[in-house]
Amino acid sequence: MPIIEFHPRRTIEEVEEGNILAPKFGPDSLMPCITTDHQTGEVLMLGWMDANALRLTLETGEAHYFSRSRQTLWRKGANSGLVQHVIEARIDDDQDALWLRVQVAGSGASCHVGYRSCFYRTVPMKNKAGTKLRFTERAKTFDPIATYGDAPNPTQL
Amino acid sequence: MPIIEFHPRRTIEEVEEGNILAPKFGPDSLMPCITTDHQTGEVLMLGWMDANALRLTLETGEAHYFSRSRQTLWRKGANSGLVQHVIEARIDDDQDALWLRVQVAGSGASCHVGYRSCFYRTVPMKNKAGTKLRFTERAKTFDPIATYGDAPNPTQL
């Protein structure tokens, strides 16, 4: 039994200033989801949700996404054990983006490459040293080969 | 003169584990950008960038986006004065999403509705009280009508 309804988008005022959930998914039926560590505020990943993933996330309290590379529902941690327990979910003004504040199980990592955060590299900017990406994490948190074996890499060129 | 090059995406290993910027934009030529307050870690907004907006952001140190509602380059704060000074930019594993840690000028707000963050409402979840969105900010940081006048609202139904 769903505990929360997805309402129609009737007026801009209701969408922006109201208290009913009226999510908007993109042309690909997906909504971007920002996932942060609920304690440190670090951004762990940017995922995508279809209506089913959003509903399951809200109903179970565990982050579910839609895998664009595999084109299927993805319960985060199903293979790796790195389940994301949702402490708080927030929606943005026009209700087309989600923010999850999570506590990650196990080693605490969220990135398939093995790092804690998917955002493990800084981009050089004006007046700052160098023109190369710089790593912010010194070592991987887990071994992706041991965890995922020969499953296809979700990164696509 | 660009200070940083966008490189071709040659191998997955180079994209994930290398130190060159090889961004990937979606079918709409856009990349999602997560923008957080560099001190509190609060997520302020989820914006979109085309190649030009990304390049201008890195070259000027001020956040530029591509406005999907207006279909044009958008220098954040051009009208409102709420310029976002980029403290750090990070790119994710497969280089198709950006994270900006910013310091916001003026009142410190980033949301066109007048709140500090676009994510000013929590979504109810399993076992938590109620089924309605709950506001996390009690008052608006600025008056959007005084700031934007009768400019079209970017929110679309």
CSV table of C-alpha atoms in Angstrom, one decimal:
chain,number,residue,atom,x,y,z
A,1,MET,CA,0.0,0.0,0.0
A,2,PRO,CA,1.6,3.3,-1.1
A,3,ILE,CA,2.1,5.7,1.8
A,4,ILE,CA,2.3,8.7,-0.4
A,5,GLU,CA,0.5,9.7,-3.6
A,6,PHE,CA,2.0,11.4,-6.7
A,7,HIS,CA,-0.4,14.2,-7.4
A,8,PRO,CA,-1.1,15.9,-10.7
A,9,ARG,CA,0.7,19.2,-11.4
A,10,ARG,CA,-2.2,21.7,-11.4
A,11,THR,CA,-0.7,25.1,-10.8
A,12,ILE,CA,2.8,26.6,-10.4
A,13,GLU,CA,1.9,28.0,-7.1
A,14,GLU,CA,0.8,24.6,-5.8
A,15,VAL,CA,3.9,22.9,-7.2
A,16,GLU,CA,6.3,25.5,-5.7
A,17,GLU,CA,4.5,26.6,-2.5
A,18,GLY,CA,2.2,23.7,-1.7
A,19,ASN,CA,2.6,20.6,0.4
A,20,ILE,CA,1.7,17.9,-2.0
A,21,LEU,CA,4.1,15.8,-3.9
A,22,ALA,CA,3.7,16.4,-7.7
A,23,PRO,CA,6.9,15.1,-9.2
A,24,LYS,CA,7.9,15.8,-12.8
A,25,PHE,CA,10.0,13.3,-14.7
A,26,GLY,CA,12.0,14.2,-17.9
A,27,PRO,CA,11.4,13.2,-21.5
A,28,ASP,CA,13.2,10.0,-20.6
A,29,SER,CA,10.8,9.5,-17.6
A,30,LEU,CA,13.7,10.1,-15.2
A,31,MET,CA,14.4,12.6,-12.5
A,32,PRO,CA,18.0,13.4,-11.2
A,33,CYS,CA,18.7,12.5,-7.6
A,34,ILE,CA,21.5,14.1,-5.6
A,35,THR,CA,22.7,11.8,-2.8
A,36,THR,CA,24.8,13.1,0.1
A,37,ASP,CA,26.2,11.7,3.3
A,38,HIS,CA,23.8,12.8,6.0
A,39,GLN,CA,26.6,13.6,8.4
A,40,THR,CA,29.4,15.1,6.3
A,41,GLY,CA,27.3,16.6,3.6
A,42,GLU,CA,29.6,15.2,1.0
A,43,VAL,CA,28.0,14.5,-2.4
A,44,LEU,CA,28.2,10.8,-2.9
A,45,MET,CA,26.6,10.4,-6.3
A,46,LEU,CA,24.1,11.8,-8.9
A,47,GLY,CA,21.6,9.1,-9.7
A,48,TRP,CA,18.4,8.9,-11.7
A,49,MET,CA,15.0,7.7,-10.7
A,50,ASP,CA,11.9,6.8,-12.6
A,51,ALA,CA,8.5,6.9,-10.8
A,52,ASN,CA,8.9,3.3,-9.6
A,53,ALA,CA,12.3,4.0,-8.1
A,54,LEU,CA,11.1,7.1,-6.4
A,55,ARG,CA,8.1,5.3,-4.9
A,56,LEU,CA,10.2,2.4,-3.7
A,57,THR,CA,12.7,4.7,-2.1
A,58,LEU,CA,10.0,6.5,-0.2
A,59,GLU,CA,8.2,3.4,0.8
A,60,THR,CA,11.3,1.3,1.9
A,61,GLY,CA,13.6,4.0,3.2
A,62,GLU,CA,16.4,2.6,1.0
A,63,ALA,CA,17.6,4.3,-2.1
A,64,HIS,CA,16.5,2.9,-5.4
A,65,TYR,CA,17.5,4.2,-8.7
A,66,PHE,CA,17.0,3.5,-12.4
A,67,SER,CA,20.2,2.3,-14.0
A,68,ARG,CA,20.5,4.0,-17.3
A,69,SER,CA,23.3,1.7,-18.5
A,70,ARG,CA,21.4,-1.4,-17.6
A,71,GLN,CA,17.9,0.1,-18.3
A,72,THR,CA,16.5,-1.4,-15.1
A,73,LEU,CA,15.5,-0.8,-11.5
A,74,TRP,CA,18.5,-0.7,-9.3
A,75,ARG,CA,18.3,-1.2,-5.6
A,76,LYS,CA,21.5,0.4,-4.5
A,77,GLY,CA,23.7,-2.1,-2.6
A,78,ALA,CA,21.9,-5.2,-4.0
A,79,ASN,CA,25.2,-6.6,-5.1
A,80,SER,CA,27.7,-4.7,-3.1
A,81,GLY,CA,25.9,-4.5,0.2
A,82,LEU,CA,26.5,-0.8,0.2
A,83,VAL,CA,22.8,0.0,0.9
A,84,GLN,CA,21.9,3.6,1.3
A,85,HIS,CA,19.5,4.2,4.2
A,86,VAL,CA,17.6,7.4,3.6
A,87,ILE,CA,17.6,9.8,6.6
A,88,GLU,CA,15.8,12.6,4.8
A,89,ALA,CA,14.4,13.2,1.3
A,90,ARG,CA,13.9,16.6,-0.2
A,91,ILE,CA,12.3,17.8,-3.4
A,92,ASP,CA,13.1,21.0,-5.2
A,93,ASP,CA,11.0,24.0,-6.1
A,94,ASP,CA,9.6,22.8,-9.4
A,95,GLN,CA,9.6,19.2,-8.1
A,96,ASP,CA,11.9,17.8,-10.9
A,97,ALA,CA,14.9,16.9,-8.7
A,98,LEU,CA,15.4,15.0,-5.5
A,99,TRP,CA,18.0,15.2,-2.7
A,100,LEU,CA,18.6,12.2,-0.5
A,101,ARG,CA,20.6,12.5,2.7
A,102,VAL,CA,21.7,8.9,3.4
A,103,GLN,CA,23.7,6.7,5.7
A,104,VAL,CA,25.7,4.1,3.7
A,105,ALA,CA,26.0,0.6,5.0
A,106,GLY,CA,29.2,-1.5,5.0
A,107,SER,CA,32.4,0.3,4.0
A,108,GLY,CA,30.4,3.5,3.4
A,109,ALA,CA,31.3,3.8,-0.2
A,110,SER,CA,28.9,4.7,-3.0
A,111,CYS,CA,31.0,4.7,-6.1
A,112,HIS,CA,31.4,1.7,-8.4
A,113,VAL,CA,35.1,2.6,-9.0
A,114,GLY,CA,35.8,1.9,-5.4
A,115,TYR,CA,35.9,5.4,-3.9
A,116,ARG,CA,33.6,6.8,-1.2
A,117,SER,CA,32.1,9.5,-3.4
A,118,CYS,CA,31.7,9.4,-7.2
A,119,PHE,CA,33.1,13.0,-7.1
A,120,TYR,CA,36.6,12.1,-6.2
A,121,ARG,CA,38.4,14.5,-8.6
A,122,THR,CA,38.5,18.3,-8.6
A,123,VAL,CA,38.5,20.2,-11.8
A,124,PRO,CA,41.1,23.0,-12.2
A,125,MET,CA,39.8,26.5,-12.4
A,126,LYS,CA,41.1,30.0,-13.2
A,127,ASN,CA,44.2,31.0,-11.4
A,128,LYS,CA,44.4,27.7,-9.6
A,129,ALA,CA,47.4,25.5,-10.1
A,130,GLY,CA,47.6,23.1,-13.0
A,131,THR,CA,45.2,22.0,-15.7
A,132,LYS,CA,44.8,18.4,-14.6
A,133,LEU,CA,42.1,16.8,-12.5
A,134,ARG,CA,43.3,16.2,-8.9
A,135,PHE,CA,42.2,13.2,-6.8
A,136,THR,CA,40.6,14.0,-3.5
A,137,GLU,CA,40.7,10.4,-2.1
A,138,ARG,CA,44.0,8.7,-1.7
A,139,ALA,CA,42.9,5.2,-1.7
A,140,LYS,CA,39.8,3.2,-2.7
A,141,THR,CA,37.4,2.1,0.0
A,142,PHE,CA,36.7,-1.2,-1.5
A,143,ASP,CA,38.0,-3.4,-4.4
A,144,PRO,CA,35.5,-3.1,-7.3
A,145,ILE,CA,36.8,-6.3,-8.9
A,146,ALA,CA,36.3,-8.4,-5.8
A,147,THR,CA,32.8,-6.8,-5.3
A,148,TYR,CA,31.5,-6.8,-8.8
A,149,GLY,CA,33.5,-9.4,-10.6
A,150,ASP,CA,33.2,-9.3,-14.3
A,151,ALA,CA,29.8,-7.4,-14.3
A,152,PRO,CA,29.7,-4.8,-17.1
A,153,ASN,CA,31.1,-1.4,-16.1
A,154,PRO,CA,28.3,1.2,-16.0
A,155,THR,CA,30.5,3.9,-17.4
A,156,GLN,CA,30.0,4.4,-21.1
A,157,LEU,CA,32.1,6.4,-23.5
B,1,MET,CA,42.1,32.0,-23.8
B,2,PRO,CA,40.7,28.7,-22.3
B,3,ILE,CA,42.7,27.5,-19.4
B,4,ILE,CA,41.4,24.0,-19.6
B,5,GLU,CA,40.7,21.7,-22.5
B,6,PHE,CA,37.9,19.3,-23.0
B,7,HIS,CA,39.5,16.1,-24.1
B,8,PRO,CA,38.0,13.2,-26.1
B,9,ARG,CA,36.7,10.2,-24.2
B,10,ARG,CA,39.1,7.5,-25.3
B,11,THR,CA,39.0,4.7,-22.8
B,12,ILE,CA,36.9,4.0,-19.7
B,13,GLU,CA,40.0,3.7,-17.6
B,14,GLU,CA,41.2,7.2,-18.7
B,15,VAL,CA,37.7,8.7,-18.0
B,16,GLU,CA,37.4,7.1,-14.6
B,17,GLU,CA,41.0,7.0,-13.3
B,18,GLY,CA,42.8,9.6,-15.4
B,19,ASN,CA,43.5,13.2,-14.7
B,20,ILE,CA,42.1,14.8,-17.9
B,21,LEU,CA,38.8,16.4,-18.3
B,22,ALA,CA,36.6,14.6,-20.8
B,23,PRO,CA,33.1,15.6,-20.0
B,24,LYS,CA,30.0,13.9,-21.4
B,25,PHE,CA,26.8,15.8,-22.1
B,26,GLY,CA,23.4,14.2,-22.5
B,27,PRO,CA,21.3,13.8,-25.7
B,28,ASP,CA,20.1,17.4,-25.0
B,29,SER,CA,23.8,18.5,-24.8
B,30,LEU,CA,23.4,19.2,-21.1
B,31,MET,CA,25.1,17.9,-17.9
B,32,PRO,CA,23.5,18.1,-14.5
B,33,CYS,CA,25.3,20.2,-11.9
B,34,ILE,CA,24.8,19.9,-8.1
B,35,THR,CA,25.5,23.2,-6.3
B,36,THR,CA,26.2,23.2,-2.6
B,37,ASP,CA,27.1,25.8,0.0
B,38,HIS,CA,30.8,25.4,0.5
B,39,GLN,CA,30.5,25.8,4.3
B,40,THR,CA,27.3,24.1,5.3
B,41,GLY,CA,27.2,21.5,2.6
B,42,GLU,CA,23.5,22.3,2.0
B,43,VAL,CA,22.4,21.5,-1.5
B,44,LEU,CA,21.3,24.8,-3.0
B,45,MET,CA,20.1,23.7,-6.5
B,46,LEU,CA,20.4,21.3,-9.3
B,47,GLY,CA,21.3,23.1,-12.5
B,48,TRP,CA,22.2,22.2,-16.0
B,49,MET,CA,25.2,23.1,-18.1
B,50,ASP,CA,26.1,22.9,-21.7
B,51,ALA,CA,29.7,23.0,-22.8
B,52,ASN,CA,29.7,26.7,-23.0
B,53,ALA,CA,28.4,27.1,-19.4
B,54,LEU,CA,30.9,24.6,-18.1
B,55,ARG,CA,33.8,26.4,-19.8
B,56,LEU,CA,32.6,29.8,-18.6
B,57,THR,CA,32.2,28.5,-15.0
B,58,LEU,CA,35.8,27.1,-15.0
B,59,GLU,CA,37.3,30.2,-16.6
B,60,THR,CA,35.5,32.9,-14.6
B,61,GLY,CA,35.1,31.1,-11.2
B,62,GLU,CA,31.4,32.1,-11.3
B,63,ALA,CA,28.6,29.6,-11.8
B,64,HIS,CA,27.0,29.7,-15.3
B,65,TYR,CA,24.2,27.4,-16.3
B,66,PHE,CA,22.0,26.7,-19.3
B,67,SER,CA,18.4,27.8,-18.6
B,68,ARG,CA,16.2,25.1,-19.9
B,69,SER,CA,13.1,27.2,-19.6
B,70,ARG,CA,14.6,30.2,-21.4
B,71,GLN,CA,16.9,28.0,-23.6
B,72,THR,CA,19.9,30.3,-23.1
B,73,LEU,CA,23.1,30.8,-21.2
B,74,TRP,CA,22.4,31.9,-17.7
B,75,ARG,CA,25.0,33.7,-15.6
B,76,LYS,CA,23.7,33.0,-12.1
B,77,GLY,CA,23.0,36.3,-10.3
B,78,ALA,CA,23.0,38.4,-13.5
B,79,ASN,CA,19.6,39.8,-12.5
B,80,SER,CA,19.4,39.1,-8.8
B,81,GLY,CA,23.0,39.8,-7.8
B,82,LEU,CA,23.0,36.4,-6.1
B,83,VAL,CA,26.3,35.4,-7.9
B,84,GLN,CA,27.7,32.0,-7.0
B,85,HIS,CA,31.5,32.2,-6.5
B,86,VAL,CA,33.0,28.7,-7.1
B,87,ILE,CA,35.3,27.5,-4.3
B,88,GLU,CA,35.7,24.0,-5.7
B,89,ALA,CA,34.5,22.1,-8.8
B,90,ARG,CA,34.4,18.3,-8.9
B,91,ILE,CA,33.5,15.9,-11.7
B,92,ASP,CA,32.1,12.4,-11.2
B,93,ASP,CA,33.5,9.0,-12.1
B,94,ASP,CA,32.2,8.8,-15.7
B,95,GLN,CA,32.4,12.6,-16.1
B,96,ASP,CA,28.8,13.3,-16.9
B,97,ALA,CA,27.9,15.2,-13.7
B,98,LEU,CA,29.4,18.2,-11.9
B,99,TRP,CA,29.5,19.3,-8.3
B,100,LEU,CA,30.1,23.0,-7.4
B,101,ARG,CA,30.9,24.1,-3.9
B,102,VAL,CA,30.0,27.8,-3.9
B,103,GLN,CA,29.8,30.9,-1.8
B,104,VAL,CA,26.7,32.9,-2.7
B,105,ALA,CA,26.8,36.7,-2.9
B,106,GLY,CA,24.2,39.1,-1.4
B,107,SER,CA,21.5,37.5,0.7
B,108,GLY,CA,23.0,34.0,0.1
B,109,ALA,CA,19.9,32.6,-1.6
B,110,SER,CA,19.9,30.5,-4.7
B,111,CYS,CA,16.2,29.7,-5.3
B,112,HIS,CA,14.0,31.8,-7.6
B,113,VAL,CA,11.1,31.2,-5.2
B,114,GLY,CA,13.0,33.2,-2.6
B,115,TYR,CA,14.4,30.5,-0.3
B,116,ARG,CA,18.0,29.9,0.4
B,117,SER,CA,17.9,26.4,-1.2
B,118,CYS,CA,15.7,25.1,-3.9
B,119,PHE,CA,15.3,22.0,-1.7
B,120,TYR,CA,13.2,23.7,1.0
B,121,ARG,CA,10.7,20.8,1.4
B,122,THR,CA,11.1,17.3,2.8
B,123,VAL,CA,9.2,14.4,1.4
B,124,PRO,CA,7.5,12.1,3.9
B,125,MET,CA,8.8,8.6,4.0
B,126,LYS,CA,7.8,5.3,5.6
B,127,ASN,CA,7.0,5.3,9.3
B,128,LYS,CA,7.5,9.1,9.4
B,129,ALA,CA,4.7,11.4,10.4
B,130,GLY,CA,2.3,12.6,7.7
B,131,THR,CA,2.0,12.4,4.0
B,132,LYS,CA,2.5,16.0,3.2
B,133,LEU,CA,5.7,17.9,2.2
B,134,ARG,CA,7.1,19.8,5.1
B,135,PHE,CA,8.9,23.2,4.7
B,136,THR,CA,12.4,23.4,6.1
B,137,GLU,CA,12.8,27.1,5.8
B,138,ARG,CA,10.4,29.3,7.7
B,139,ALA,CA,10.7,32.5,5.7
B,140,LYS,CA,12.0,33.6,2.3
B,141,THR,CA,15.4,35.1,2.1
B,142,PHE,CA,14.4,37.6,-0.5
B,143,ASP,CA,11.2,38.8,-2.2
B,144,PRO,CA,11.1,37.3,-5.7
B,145,ILE,CA,8.6,39.8,-7.0
B,146,ALA,CA,10.8,42.7,-6.0
B,147,THR,CA,13.9,41.0,-7.5
B,148,TYR,CA,12.5,39.5,-10.7
B,149,GLY,CA,9.5,41.7,-11.4
B,150,ASP,CA,7.2,40.2,-14.0
B,151,ALA,CA,9.9,38.0,-15.6
B,152,PRO,CA,8.4,34.6,-16.6
B,153,ASN,CA,8.6,32.0,-13.8
B,154,PRO,CA,11.1,29.3,-14.8
B,155,THR,CA,8.9,26.6,-13.3
B,156,GLN,CA,6.9,24.7,-15.9
B,157,LEU,CA,4.0,22.3,-15.3
